[in-house]
Every structure is written in structure tokens, then in C-alpha cells.
Tab-separated table of C-alpha atoms and ligand atoms in Angstrom:
chain	number	residue	atom	x	y	z
J	1	MET	CA	19.226	21.303	-2.324
J	2	SER	CA	20.056	18.416	-3.672
J	3	ASN	CA	18.655	17.622	-7.250
J	4	SER	CA	18.755	13.849	-7.347
J	5	PHE	CA	17.641	10.708	-5.311
J	6	SER	CA	20.641	9.762	-4.815
J	7	ASP	CA	21.732	12.878	-2.947
J	8	LEU	CA	18.200	12.502	-1.150
J	9	GLY	CA	19.497	8.670	0.299
J	10	ILE	CA	17.447	6.647	-1.737
J	11	ARG	CA	19.454	3.487	-2.280
J	12	ASN	CA	20.314	1.760	-6.062
J	13	GLU	CA	17.767	-0.815	-6.361
J	14	PHE	CA	15.083	1.966	-5.939
J	15	LEU	CA	16.948	4.126	-8.186
J	16	GLN	CA	16.729	1.620	-10.779
J	17	SER	CA	12.909	1.256	-10.454
J	18	LEU	CA	12.899	5.520	-10.973
J	19	ILE	CA	15.065	4.971	-14.096
J	20	ASP	CA	12.198	2.196	-15.202
J	21	LEU	CA	9.374	4.284	-14.198
J	22	ASN	CA	11.438	7.237	-16.163
J	23	ILE	CA	11.160	9.849	-12.982
J	24	SER	CA	15.022	11.438	-12.681
J	25	ILE	CA	14.224	14.709	-10.867
J	26	PRO	CA	12.471	14.841	-6.818
J	27	THR	CA	9.510	16.957	-6.705
J	28	ASP	CA	9.647	19.930	-3.978
J	29	ILE	CA	7.395	17.576	-1.364
J	30	GLN	CA	9.707	14.546	-2.086
J	31	LYS	CA	12.956	16.623	-1.995
J	32	LYS	CA	11.546	17.812	1.602
J	33	THR	CA	9.817	14.237	2.933
J	34	ILE	CA	12.392	11.634	1.820
J	35	PRO	CA	15.485	12.591	3.759
J	36	LEU	CA	13.249	13.563	6.839
J	37	LEU	CA	11.195	10.076	6.782
J	38	LEU	CA	14.924	8.359	6.207
J	39	ASN	CA	17.193	10.148	8.727
J	40	GLN	CA	14.506	11.330	11.457
J	41	LYS	CA	12.165	9.570	13.781
J	42	GLU	CA	9.094	12.167	14.054
J	43	ASP	CA	5.880	11.760	13.094
J	44	VAL	CA	5.207	13.981	10.177
J	45	VAL	CA	2.072	15.775	8.747
J	46	ALA	CA	2.829	17.223	5.005
J	47	LEU	CA	1.253	19.141	2.981
J	48	GLY	CA	1.634	18.925	-0.983
J	49	LYS	CA	-0.764	20.001	-4.150
J	50	THR	CA	-2.446	17.652	-6.125
J	51	GLY	CA	-0.172	15.828	-8.345
J	52	SER	CA	3.014	16.822	-6.888
J	53	GLY	CA	4.574	13.393	-6.182
J	54	LYS	CA	2.637	12.774	-2.324
J	55	THR	CA	3.122	8.552	-3.263
J	56	LEU	CA	6.196	8.547	-4.077
J	57	ALA	CA	7.279	10.676	-1.317
J	58	PHE	CA	5.961	8.464	1.557
J	59	GLY	CA	6.253	5.112	-0.883
J	60	LEU	CA	10.058	5.056	-1.354
J	61	PRO	CA	11.781	5.915	1.922
J	62	LEU	CA	8.991	3.445	3.699
J	63	LEU	CA	10.128	0.525	0.921
J	64	GLN	CA	13.731	1.485	2.218
J	65	LEU	CA	13.357	1.724	5.596
J	66	ILE	CA	11.395	-1.614	5.360
J	67	ASP	CA	13.641	-4.464	7.076
J	68	ALA	CA	12.876	-7.653	4.544
J	69	GLU	CA	14.769	-9.683	7.008
J	70	ASN	CA	12.015	-8.941	9.631
J	71	THR	CA	8.663	-11.181	8.914
J	72	GLN	CA	6.372	-8.673	10.203
J	73	VAL	CA	3.941	-6.822	8.837
J	74	GLN	CA	5.757	-3.100	9.750
J	75	ALA	CA	4.015	-0.328	7.509
J	76	VAL	CA	-0.186	0.318	6.863
J	77	ILE	CA	-0.874	2.492	4.460
J	78	LEU	CA	-4.348	3.484	4.746
J	79	THR	CA	-6.488	5.215	2.048
J	80	PRO	CA	-9.838	6.384	2.036
J	81	THR	CA	-11.171	4.592	-1.252
J	82	ARG	CA	-10.346	1.277	-2.822
J	83	GLU	CA	-9.624	2.851	-6.296
J	84	LEU	CA	-6.696	4.521	-4.715
J	85	GLY	CA	-5.275	1.904	-2.306
J	86	GLN	CA	-5.227	-0.395	-5.844
J	87	GLN	CA	-3.126	2.376	-7.789
J	88	ILE	CA	-0.983	2.933	-4.268
J	89	TYR	CA	-0.227	-0.663	-4.193
J	90	THR	CA	0.450	-0.640	-8.114
J	91	ASN	CA	2.803	2.468	-7.165
J	92	LEU	CA	4.771	0.807	-4.430
J	93	VAL	CA	5.197	-2.393	-6.431
J	94	ALA	CA	6.541	-0.799	-9.164
J	95	LEU	CA	9.265	1.249	-6.897
J	96	ALA	CA	9.701	-2.250	-5.452
J	97	ALA	CA	10.533	-3.925	-8.875
J	98	HIS	CA	14.268	-4.531	-7.946
J	99	SER	CA	14.080	-5.260	-4.050
J	100	PRO	CA	12.256	-8.507	-4.722
J	101	GLN	CA	12.396	-9.538	-0.631
J	102	THR	CA	10.160	-6.553	-0.267
J	103	SER	CA	6.324	-7.858	0.089
J	104	ILE	CA	3.736	-5.791	-0.507
J	105	ALA	CA	-0.358	-6.581	-0.276
J	106	SER	CA	-3.122	-4.841	-1.145
J	107	VAL	CA	-6.181	-5.408	1.000
J	108	CYS	CA	-9.394	-3.095	0.336
J	109	GLY	CA	-12.976	-4.073	0.275
J	110	GLY	CA	-15.711	-5.195	-2.405
J	111	ILE	CA	-13.706	-8.076	-3.145
J	112	PRO	CA	-13.844	-11.584	-1.588
J	113	ILE	CA	-11.629	-11.563	2.079
J	114	LYS	CA	-10.698	-15.325	1.772
J	115	PRO	CA	-7.788	-14.783	-0.516
J	116	GLN	CA	-6.867	-12.031	1.035
J	117	MET	CA	-6.791	-14.191	4.222
J	118	GLU	CA	-4.524	-16.678	2.475
J	119	ARG	CA	-2.026	-13.703	0.548
J	120	LEU	CA	-1.446	-12.686	4.264
J	121	LYS	CA	-0.536	-15.682	5.616
J	122	GLN	CA	2.477	-15.174	3.555
J	123	THR	CA	4.925	-12.868	4.647
J	124	THR	CA	3.825	-9.309	4.596
J	125	HIS	CA	5.545	-6.083	5.157
J	126	ILE	CA	3.163	-3.366	3.925
J	127	ILE	CA	-0.268	-3.686	3.576
J	128	VAL	CA	-2.115	-1.200	1.812
J	129	ALA	CA	-5.728	-1.049	2.453
J	130	THR	CA	-8.974	0.987	2.960
J	131	PRO	CA	-9.897	0.747	6.781
J	132	GLY	CA	-13.171	-1.445	6.759
J	133	ARG	CA	-11.626	-4.539	5.371
J	134	LEU	CA	-8.548	-4.539	8.028
J	135	ILE	CA	-10.372	-4.413	10.752
J	136	ASP	CA	-12.011	-7.188	9.174
J	137	LEU	CA	-9.224	-8.896	8.329
J	138	VAL	CA	-7.951	-7.732	11.861
J	139	GLN	CA	-10.835	-9.135	14.040
J	140	ARG	CA	-10.643	-12.431	11.977
J	141	LYS	CA	-7.261	-12.582	13.093
J	142	ALA	CA	-5.835	-12.928	9.666
J	143	VAL	CA	-2.922	-9.964	10.227
J	144	ASP	CA	-1.240	-8.811	12.937
J	145	ILE	CA	-0.482	-4.887	13.301
J	146	LYS	CA	0.760	-5.011	16.911
J	147	LYS	CA	4.107	-4.525	15.763
J	148	LEU	CA	3.596	-2.031	13.512
J	149	SER	CA	6.135	0.499	13.134
J	150	TYR	CA	4.662	3.043	9.928
J	151	LEU	CA	1.037	4.185	10.221
J	152	ILE	CA	0.894	6.181	6.737
J	153	LEU	CA	-2.425	8.443	5.979
J	154	ASP	CA	-3.176	9.186	2.540
J	155	GLU	CA	-5.711	11.952	2.287
J	156	ALA	CA	-5.225	12.665	5.661
J	157	ASP	CA	-8.002	15.010	6.245
J	158	GLU	CA	-10.395	12.994	4.771
J	159	MET	CA	-9.209	9.830	6.817
J	160	VAL	CA	-9.595	11.707	10.035
J	161	SER	CA	-13.232	12.961	9.398
J	162	ALA	CA	-15.335	10.540	6.886
J	163	LEU	CA	-13.601	7.977	7.854
J	164	GLN	CA	-12.756	8.381	11.481
J	165	LYS	CA	-14.690	5.740	13.424
J	166	ASP	CA	-12.987	2.926	11.537
J	167	LEU	CA	-9.698	4.817	11.988
J	168	ASP	CA	-9.795	4.644	15.530
J	169	ILE	CA	-10.894	1.008	15.667
J	170	LEU	CA	-7.627	0.319	13.783
J	171	ILE	CA	-5.520	2.630	16.237
J	172	LYS	CA	-6.209	0.817	18.985
J	173	GLU	CA	-4.367	-2.254	17.197
J	174	ILE	CA	-1.359	-0.146	16.520
J	175	PRO	CA	1.259	0.341	19.113
J	176	LYS	CA	1.892	3.758	20.105
J	177	SER	CA	5.277	3.778	19.340
J	178	ARG	CA	4.285	3.882	16.274
J	179	ARG	CA	5.538	6.530	13.470
J	180	THR	CA	2.534	8.282	11.921
J	181	LEU	CA	2.725	9.881	8.600
J	182	THR	CA	0.059	12.019	6.858
J	183	PHE	CA	-0.459	13.330	3.342
J	184	THR	CA	-2.747	15.548	2.287
J	185	ALA	CA	-3.247	18.120	-0.505
J	186	THR	CA	-5.740	20.169	2.100
J	187	MET	CA	-5.562	20.652	5.953
J	188	PRO	CA	-9.407	22.242	6.954
J	189	GLY	CA	-9.665	22.183	10.800
J	190	ALA	CA	-9.566	17.929	10.645
J	191	VAL	CA	-5.817	18.458	10.945
J	192	LYS	CA	-5.553	19.815	14.386
J	193	GLN	CA	-7.785	16.667	15.877
J	194	LEU	CA	-5.660	14.742	13.894
J	195	VAL	CA	-2.689	15.632	15.290
J	196	GLN	CA	-3.994	15.865	18.498
J	197	ASN	CA	-5.671	12.203	18.507
J	198	TYR	CA	-3.131	10.267	16.264
J	199	MET	CA	-0.048	11.524	16.483
J	200	SER	CA	3.115	11.791	19.180
J	201	LYS	CA	4.208	14.956	20.799
J	202	HIS	CA	7.270	15.398	17.552
J	203	VAL	CA	5.465	16.468	14.901
J	204	VAL	CA	7.246	17.812	12.189
J	205	HIS	CA	5.062	20.119	10.056
J	206	LEU	CA	5.961	20.019	6.060
J	207	GLU	CA	4.496	22.005	3.416
J	208	ALA	CA	5.764	22.180	-0.226
J	209	ASP	CA	4.926	24.743	-2.814
J	210	MET	CA	1.395	25.892	-0.315
J	211	GLN	CA	1.381	29.445	-0.467
J	212	GLN	CA	-1.806	28.983	-1.998
J	213	MET	CA	-4.297	26.302	-2.029
J	214	GLY	CA	-4.992	26.604	-5.565
J	215	HIS	CA	-2.673	24.479	-7.839
J	216	LYS	CA	-0.901	26.851	-11.095
J	217	GLY	CA	-1.122	24.581	-13.586
J	218	ILE	CA	-5.030	24.294	-13.883
J	219	GLU	CA	-7.141	26.768	-15.383
J	220	HIS	CA	-10.049	27.441	-13.399
J	221	ARG	CA	-13.113	28.296	-15.450
J	222	TYR	CA	-16.767	28.325	-15.163
J	223	THR	CA	-20.134	28.937	-17.711
J	224	VAL	CA	-23.552	30.578	-16.119
J	225	VAL	CA	-26.346	28.025	-17.649
J	226	GLU	CA	-30.078	27.548	-17.957
J	227	PRO	CA	-30.974	24.371	-16.736
J	228	ILE	CA	-32.712	23.545	-20.028
J	229	GLU	CA	-28.997	23.995	-21.951
J	230	LYS	CA	-26.903	22.342	-19.548
J	231	LEU	CA	-26.598	18.904	-21.079
J	232	GLU	CA	-26.124	20.966	-24.363
J	233	ILE	CA	-23.174	22.999	-23.369
J	234	LEU	CA	-21.742	20.065	-22.044
J	235	LEU	CA	-21.924	18.398	-24.962
J	236	HIS	CA	-20.523	20.983	-26.685
J	237	PHE	CA	-17.701	21.117	-24.745
J	238	LEU	CA	-17.086	17.269	-24.844
J	239	HIS	CA	-17.042	17.260	-28.365
J	240	SER	CA	-14.501	20.488	-28.458
J	241	LYS	CA	-12.297	18.200	-26.084
J	242	GLU	CA	-12.498	14.834	-28.350
J	243	GLY	CA	-9.822	12.729	-28.116
J	244	GLN	CA	-8.792	13.988	-24.857
J	245	ARG	CA	-9.394	12.733	-21.326
J	246	GLY	CA	-11.838	14.194	-18.660
J	247	ILE	CA	-13.373	13.681	-15.171
J	248	ILE	CA	-16.472	14.919	-15.354
J	249	PHE	CA	-18.071	15.207	-11.647
J	250	CYS	CA	-21.907	14.996	-10.340
J	251	LYS	CA	-23.003	15.451	-6.671
J	252	THR	CA	-24.920	12.116	-6.611
J	253	LYS	CA	-24.853	8.773	-7.903
J	254	ALA	CA	-28.131	8.583	-9.375
J	255	ALA	CA	-27.128	11.867	-11.339
J	256	VAL	CA	-23.651	10.229	-12.712
J	257	ASN	CA	-25.998	6.984	-14.209
J	258	LYS	CA	-28.872	9.607	-15.466
J	259	LEU	CA	-25.519	11.691	-17.058
J	260	ALA	CA	-24.010	8.840	-18.290
J	261	LYS	CA	-27.141	7.489	-20.284
J	262	LYS	CA	-27.860	10.770	-21.367
J	263	LEU	CA	-24.100	10.705	-22.997
J	264	ALA	CA	-25.005	7.667	-24.211
J	265	ILE	CA	-28.112	8.861	-26.039
J	266	HIS	CA	-25.830	10.940	-27.836
J	267	LYS	CA	-23.171	8.448	-28.666
J	268	ILE	CA	-20.693	9.669	-26.225
J	269	SER	CA	-19.203	6.564	-24.633
J	270	SER	CA	-18.125	7.432	-20.617
J	271	GLY	CA	-17.783	4.922	-17.368
J	272	ALA	CA	-19.841	5.749	-14.746
J	273	ILE	CA	-18.232	5.376	-11.512
J	274	HIS	CA	-20.055	5.372	-8.006
J	275	GLY	CA	-20.004	3.675	-4.510
J	276	SER	CA	-23.382	1.786	-5.395
J	277	LEU	CA	-21.725	-0.111	-7.955
J	278	THR	CA	-19.811	-3.596	-7.690
J	279	GLN	CA	-16.328	-3.201	-6.918
J	280	GLY	CA	-16.257	-5.510	-10.173
J	281	ILE	CA	-17.816	-3.162	-12.239
J	282	ARG	CA	-15.794	-0.049	-10.671
J	283	ASP	CA	-12.469	-1.946	-11.166
J	284	ARG	CA	-13.312	-2.355	-15.063
J	285	ILE	CA	-14.441	1.095	-15.105
J	286	MET	CA	-11.627	2.576	-13.810
J	287	GLY	CA	-9.031	0.179	-15.935
J	288	GLN	CA	-10.693	1.044	-19.186
J	289	PHE	CA	-10.180	4.894	-17.829
J	290	ARG	CA	-6.837	3.807	-17.341
J	291	GLU	CA	-5.735	2.134	-20.437
J	292	GLY	CA	-7.506	4.873	-22.522
J	293	PHE	CA	-10.278	2.486	-23.850
J	294	ILE	CA	-12.793	5.030	-22.726
J	295	ASP	CA	-12.167	8.956	-22.283
J	296	ILE	CA	-14.601	9.974	-20.139
J	297	LEU	CA	-15.985	9.141	-16.547
J	298	VAL	CA	-18.490	10.190	-14.632
J	299	ALA	CA	-17.865	10.270	-11.524
J	300	THR	CA	-19.105	10.956	-7.742
J	301	ASP	CA	-16.578	12.336	-5.202
J	302	LEU	CA	-15.165	8.851	-5.182
J	303	ALA	CA	-12.874	9.773	-7.785
J	304	ALA	CA	-12.272	12.840	-6.453
J	305	ARG	CA	-9.336	12.182	-4.042
J	306	GLY	CA	-5.787	10.760	-5.021
J	307	ILE	CA	-6.952	9.009	-8.385
J	308	ASP	CA	-3.857	9.480	-11.074
J	309	VAL	CA	-4.612	8.730	-14.465
J	310	LYS	CA	-1.826	10.663	-16.868
J	311	GLU	CA	-3.273	13.034	-19.319
J	312	THR	CA	-6.508	13.971	-17.980
J	313	SER	CA	-6.662	16.950	-19.411
J	314	TYR	CA	-9.807	18.192	-18.309
J	315	VAL	CA	-12.108	18.425	-15.026
J	316	VAL	CA	-15.980	19.351	-15.255
J	317	ASN	CA	-18.414	19.994	-11.979
J	318	TYR	CA	-21.461	19.181	-13.502
J	319	HIS	CA	-22.452	20.070	-9.877
J	320	LEU	CA	-20.926	22.258	-7.769
J	321	PRO	CA	-18.844	20.544	-4.918
J	322	ASP	CA	-20.144	21.128	-1.080
J	323	THR	CA	-16.760	21.968	0.157
J	324	TYR	CA	-13.642	23.910	-1.189
J	325	GLU	CA	-11.552	21.039	-0.336
J	326	THR	CA	-13.519	19.079	-2.439
J	327	TYR	CA	-13.057	21.365	-5.247
J	328	VAL	CA	-9.967	21.620	-5.131
J	329	HIS	CA	-9.149	17.496	-4.928
J	330	ARG	CA	-12.066	17.554	-7.717
J	331	SER	CA	-10.210	19.752	-10.034
J	332	GLY	CA	-6.951	18.350	-9.007
J	333	ARG	CA	-7.159	15.120	-11.200
J	334	THR	CA	-6.301	17.425	-13.993
J	335	ALA	CA	-2.572	18.889	-14.536
J	336	ARG	CA	-0.521	16.320	-12.574
J	337	ALA	CA	3.017	15.574	-12.237
J	338	GLY	CA	3.353	19.634	-13.822
J	339	ALA	CA	0.992	18.859	-16.747
J	340	LYS	CA	-1.413	21.262	-17.586
J	341	GLY	CA	-5.137	21.002	-17.189
J	342	LEU	CA	-8.670	22.636	-17.438
J	343	SER	CA	-11.453	22.726	-14.341
J	344	LEU	CA	-14.839	23.753	-16.091
J	345	SER	CA	-17.889	24.363	-13.425
J	346	ILE	CA	-21.135	24.192	-15.368
J	347	ILE	CA	-23.261	26.570	-12.974
J	348	GLN	CA	-26.559	28.301	-12.624
J	349	GLN	CA	-27.124	31.791	-12.217
J	350	GLU	CA	-28.262	30.830	-8.231
J	351	GLU	CA	-24.578	29.443	-7.772
J	352	ILE	CA	-22.649	32.675	-8.936
J	353	GLU	CA	-21.996	34.024	-5.967
J	354	ARG	CA	-19.964	30.378	-4.648
J	355	ILE	CA	-17.682	31.557	-7.531
J	356	PRO	CA	-15.866	34.298	-5.830
J	357	GLU	CA	-16.031	32.539	-2.790
J	358	PHE	CA	-14.032	29.668	-4.172
J	359	GLU	CA	-11.745	32.418	-5.152
J	360	THR	CA	-11.088	34.004	-1.956
J	361	GLU	CA	-11.109	30.737	0.118
J	362	LEU	CA	-8.831	28.914	-2.477
J	363	GLY	CA	-6.675	31.779	-3.486
J	364	LEU	CA	-7.286	30.681	-7.192
J	365	SER	CA	-8.952	32.765	-9.766
J	366	PHE	CA	-11.495	31.836	-12.290
J	367	SER	CA	-12.491	33.238	-15.895
J	368	GLU	CA	-15.327	32.952	-17.537
J	369	PHE	CA	-15.905	30.234	-20.461
J	370	LYS	CA	-18.184	32.269	-22.575
J	371	LYS	CA	-20.297	30.076	-24.058
J	372	GLN	CA	-20.764	30.183	-28.241
J	373	SER	CA	-23.607	32.563	-29.635
J	374	ALA	CA	-26.768	30.751	-30.893
J	375	GLU	CA	-25.593	30.767	-34.585
J	376	ASN	CA	-22.661	28.478	-33.532
J	377	ARG	CA	-24.697	26.303	-31.247
J	378	GLU	CA	-27.083	25.713	-33.554
J	379	GLU	CA	-23.748	24.293	-35.725
J	380	MET	CA	-22.602	22.824	-33.325
J	381	ASN	CA	-25.678	20.712	-32.423
J	382	LEU	CA	-26.367	19.847	-36.210
J	383	ILE	CA	-22.582	18.427	-36.442
J	384	LEU	CA	-23.030	16.448	-33.265
J	385	TRP	CA	-26.389	15.181	-34.779
J	386	ALA	CA	-23.944	14.166	-37.760
J	387	LYS	CA	-21.745	12.595	-35.726
J	388	LYS	CA	-24.671	10.915	-33.818
J	389	ILE	CA	-25.942	9.295	-36.404
J	390	PHE	CA	-22.190	8.241	-37.616
J	391	LYS	CA	-22.122	6.177	-34.680
J	392	THR	CA	-25.383	4.762	-34.460
J	393	LYS	CA	-25.433	0.894	-35.611
J	394	PRO	CA	-27.281	-0.840	-37.647
J	395	ASN	CA	-30.513	-1.877	-35.357
J	396	ARG	CA	-30.966	-5.468	-35.972
J	397	SER	CA	-34.462	-5.987	-35.137
J	398	ILE	CA	-36.279	-4.381	-38.311
J	399	SER	CA	-37.255	-6.526	-40.340
J	400	ASP	CA	-35.464	-7.008	-43.833
J	401	THR	CA	-38.900	-6.801	-46.022
J	402	THR	CA	-39.163	-3.332	-44.074
J	403	LYS	CA	-35.474	-2.317	-44.500
J	404	GLU	CA	-35.716	-2.923	-48.271
J	405	LYS	CA	-39.473	-1.011	-48.601
J	406	ILE	CA	-37.857	1.924	-47.121
J	407	LYS	CA	-34.966	1.222	-49.414
J	408	THR	CA	-36.903	1.485	-52.652
J	409	VAL	CA	-38.581	4.363	-51.202
J	410	LEU	CA	-35.370	6.588	-51.201
J	411	HIS	CA	-33.822	4.113	-54.419
J	412	HIS	CA	-33.230	7.136	-56.807
J	413	LEU	CA	-31.724	9.837	-54.112
J	414	THR	CA	-27.807	10.237	-54.217
J	415	LYS	CA	-25.882	10.506	-51.130
J	416	GLU	CA	-25.860	14.485	-51.320
J	417	GLU	CA	-29.437	14.390	-51.749
J	418	LEU	CA	-30.222	11.890	-48.972
J	419	VAL	CA	-27.941	14.020	-46.656
J	420	GLU	CA	-29.405	17.202	-47.884
J	421	LYS	CA	-33.449	16.194	-46.790
J	422	LEU	CA	-31.851	14.552	-43.754
J	423	LEU	CA	-30.742	17.600	-42.613
J	424	ALA	CA	-33.698	19.690	-43.555
J	425	ASP	CA	-35.804	17.209	-41.882
J	426	HIS	CA	-33.838	17.377	-38.691
J	427	ILE	CA	-34.197	20.776	-38.453
J	428	SER	CA	-37.944	21.486	-39.298
J	429	ALA	CA	-38.179	18.589	-36.005
J	430	HIS	CA	-35.928	20.562	-34.027
J	431	ALA	CA	-37.242	23.899	-34.738
J	432	GLY	CA	-40.674	22.395	-34.219
J	433	LYS	CA	-39.424	20.845	-30.511
J	434	ASN	CA	-37.784	24.134	-29.493
J	435	ALA	CA	-40.881	26.214	-30.361
J	436	THR	CA	-43.223	24.623	-28.412
J	437	SER	CA	-40.312	24.459	-25.230
J	438	ILE	CA	-40.216	28.262	-25.680
J	439	PRO	CA	-43.369	30.149	-24.010
J	440	SER	CA	-43.559	33.004	-25.284
J	441	LEU	CA	-43.728	31.626	-28.925
J	442	LYS	CA	-46.676	29.431	-27.904
J	443	LYS	CA	-48.798	32.899	-27.846
X	1	ADP	P1	-0.345	13.485	-5.345
X	1	ADP	O1	-0.160	12.070	-4.310
X	1	ADP	O2	0.665	14.484	-4.288
X	1	ADP	O3	-1.376	13.830	-5.829
X	1	ADP	P2	0.951	11.115	-7.158
X	1	ADP	O4	1.986	10.266	-6.139
X	1	ADP	O5	-0.558	10.399	-7.128
X	1	ADP	O6	0.725	12.875	-6.759
X	1	ADP	O7	1.372	11.284	-8.455
X	1	ADP	C1	1.398	12.288	-9.388
X	1	ADP	C2	2.098	11.853	-10.766
X	1	ADP	O8	3.438	12.358	-10.808
X	1	ADP	C3	2.087	10.261	-10.561
X	1	ADP	O9	1.819	10.155	-12.203
X	1	ADP	C4	3.646	10.164	-10.658
X	1	ADP	O10	3.812	9.004	-11.384
X	1	ADP	C5	4.163	11.212	-11.217
X	1	ADP	N1	5.499	11.530	-10.849
X	1	ADP	C6	5.806	11.911	-9.155
X	1	ADP	N2	6.998	11.913	-8.799
X	1	ADP	C7	7.517	12.618	-10.075
X	1	ADP	C8	8.887	12.980	-10.096
X	1	ADP	N3	9.739	13.259	-9.067
X	1	ADP	N4	9.029	13.660	-11.666
X	1	ADP	C9	8.023	13.155	-12.537
X	1	ADP	N5	6.792	12.708	-12.274
X	1	ADP	C10	6.424	12.499	-11.203
X	2	MG	MG1	-2.044	11.015	-3.929
């Protein structure tokens, strides 16, 4: 099989962009998809692992198939989240850097619609959208998708399940003659429905490296904890990963907020992201995570699908996901583009039986992530305590006179003595707390 994008039929202007992006060898899914999209006419259901380059697999041929002379909207790419929509838009713009005549617009929800309406008055060839906002724009007659040639559903299984109603509204606006191209890493039952309801009779099914759903570059681990020690175990794990990028998934928005606050109390900076935050905040947090200003994202499954942040080296399931597919997508935020990554699930005793279920359903294997000995954990807690002090900012609300009095009391201590005493004080306070929290010690 061809080993270059040029052999796959990609034109010079896009080869140039690939050089700029430092991308030279097509991935398996790209090798299979690109010639098919460029040279054939069928609808396509493509299945490829998380992080295997599906965006390029549809993005490159699509850009090449667009007729820039034609002023109609020719392609719509639908995504389940605004963050993913923006990411795909950015990817396409980078791929089209050497073909400025191609016009791409992103119309996702959560931001004012008026500027998008203005933007769509200009020639637009490709629209990347979340379904709700596109419906709104169609209803306001700000965009005409009646001449569409290509409909791409990224995260297709999610689009035809969670977003089915919106999709059905949009489908009515799009000509039957369109080519429908769908991409995803997981294909539960929803896909049969996808083919039946949204695709033509001639569908080509493509798979790349899908003998098992699990992704080989991801190490799957779990650790069983008591509810009371869950946060402590997470803190120790985060300490061991300091300087690396990771995403912690929680089940609910409230749990995301609560955990981000707890991390902040321990002076671990993170960004929280979920669907009840304003789009401005969501964009800011995603931006800071992408740019590396924050290393840790605490998120609901809003961030589970499609999000591609370079060097995300671990994912934590602080709560297990409800479905097997969601596990695949969450863990797939790490080990992207051939990298390796760790997916750690912090579970409680009663959840342990779910691990072999995940193994059988997804064809992957978990290993236990052993908790440290009590001694090591105690030492780790002390180090975390010291780090917390190190990161604490001076409290400006304490009056100077009070500060002076405190300084006078501690005046004769050397730094070493002060550290010794603080440590001893912390240990005795901590021991007291532990004793009261363990019922057997109260007797
Ligand atoms: P998927 O949609 O399959 O989960 P993405 O399209 O988000 O994966 O791509 C994952 C990462 O791989 C992106 O950072 C992308 O730039 C990179 N990538 C895509 N194709 C290639 C390639 N042929 N060589 C190297 N990196 C690639
Ligand atoms: Mg993707």
C-alpha cells in the first residue's frame, strides 16, 4: 500500500500544508479512506481507533473535493460538542493554508449568532457545526444547505444517538443526493440505525486496526479505594505525574466543580469543564489546557469525545463511565498519534466486577495499580503538605501588627527549627484528625 500522501492522490497545495504540520506518513485509516473518498462516490462508514487521525482522513480529501469556484456551501461537518467543532475547524484551516480560495466557517453554539450570520454572507464552502446552531442558522435563512454535496458526521455513533433529533431536522434540509461520510472509534447498535436512516444504499464500510476496540498504546489500570481515601489516592497519583498533562473525568457537573475546588485547596491548579459553564469559560479553560498553562483538566464526558490535546499522558476515571464506549473515548484522550498513555480508574470495592466486564467487552486488559504502603502514603502526604505551603500566597488580610507579633514569637528560631516544629505540629494535628475518623480508635 502507498506510503505517502502524494501516492494517495493528495494535491501539492495540501502536501505543502502537511509538511508545515510535520505530518509525513499516512496512518492506516488515512490510507484506506483518502483514495476512497477521492475516487469513488459511495457513502462511507469508517471505524478507526481514537487518536488514529480520522480528522485528516476526511479533512484532506474533502478540502480537495471542494470546488472553490462554486460559491455554494458544499460540505457540512457535524460534531457533538462545540469544543470538537472548533478543533476540527482549526485543523481544516491549517490544512487549507496553501489553498486560500477555500472558505471554511465554524458555526457552533454558545456564542453570539449575529457574527456567524454576517460571516455566512460571504462565500462559504465548508461549514463545521454543532447541530443546534446550524438548525438555528438554517431557520433564520442565514445559510442554505440545499445544495450540499457532502455531510460528514464525526463521532457518528454519538450524533445518531444523543443528537438524533437535531440531526433529523437537518437531514430534511439536505439533498438526498449528498454523500454521507461517517467517522467514529466505537460502533454500538446505533450504527445500524445510522446506515438505515441517513445513508444511501451504497455504503462502504471501512475499518482500520479494529480487531479489538481497545487501543494498544494505552495502559489500562485500576485501583480499589475506600471512599474516604479516594481524594488522597488521586492527589498522590497527580503528584507522581507532576509536569505531565492529564484529564480527570467525573460523572456529573457538580462532581467536576467539587473536585476542582478540592484540588485548588491542595494548591493543585486545574481547569474545570462541563456543559453548564458559559462558552466563554469553556473556551478559556480549553485554551489554557491546549497551551499548557494548566496541566490538569477536570471534566464531564463533554471532553470525552474527539478532543485532541498533544502530550496528554494520562486520563483518570474518578468515577467510572456508564457505557463501554465512553470508556473507550475517555481513555482515548491519551496515547494519540502513536504516543503512549495511561488510563487509571479509581474505583470502590463494589465496582470491581465492572473491570472484567470492560475487559471482555472491549478486548483489553487492566492491571492493578497498587496503592502504596501506609508508611509511603504518610510520607507522600507530608510532601504534599510541604508543597501546599510552598505554593500558598501570603494572606494580605492579616494586619501588619498581627504579623509583627507572630514574627516576634518565632523570631529566635532558625529556618530548620521552624520547619521541624511546623512538621511536628502538622503531624500531631493530623494524627488527631485520623484518630477521630477511625471508629475503632474511639473506644
Ligand atoms: P481521531 O479523530 O482518530 O481520534 P485526530 O484526527 O484527532 O484523531 O488525530 C490525532 C492526532 O494525530 C492529531 O494531533 C493529528 O494532528 C495527528 N495526526 C493525524 N494524522 C497523522 C499522521 N499521518 N502522522 C502523524 N500525526 C498525525
Ligand atoms: Mg476525531
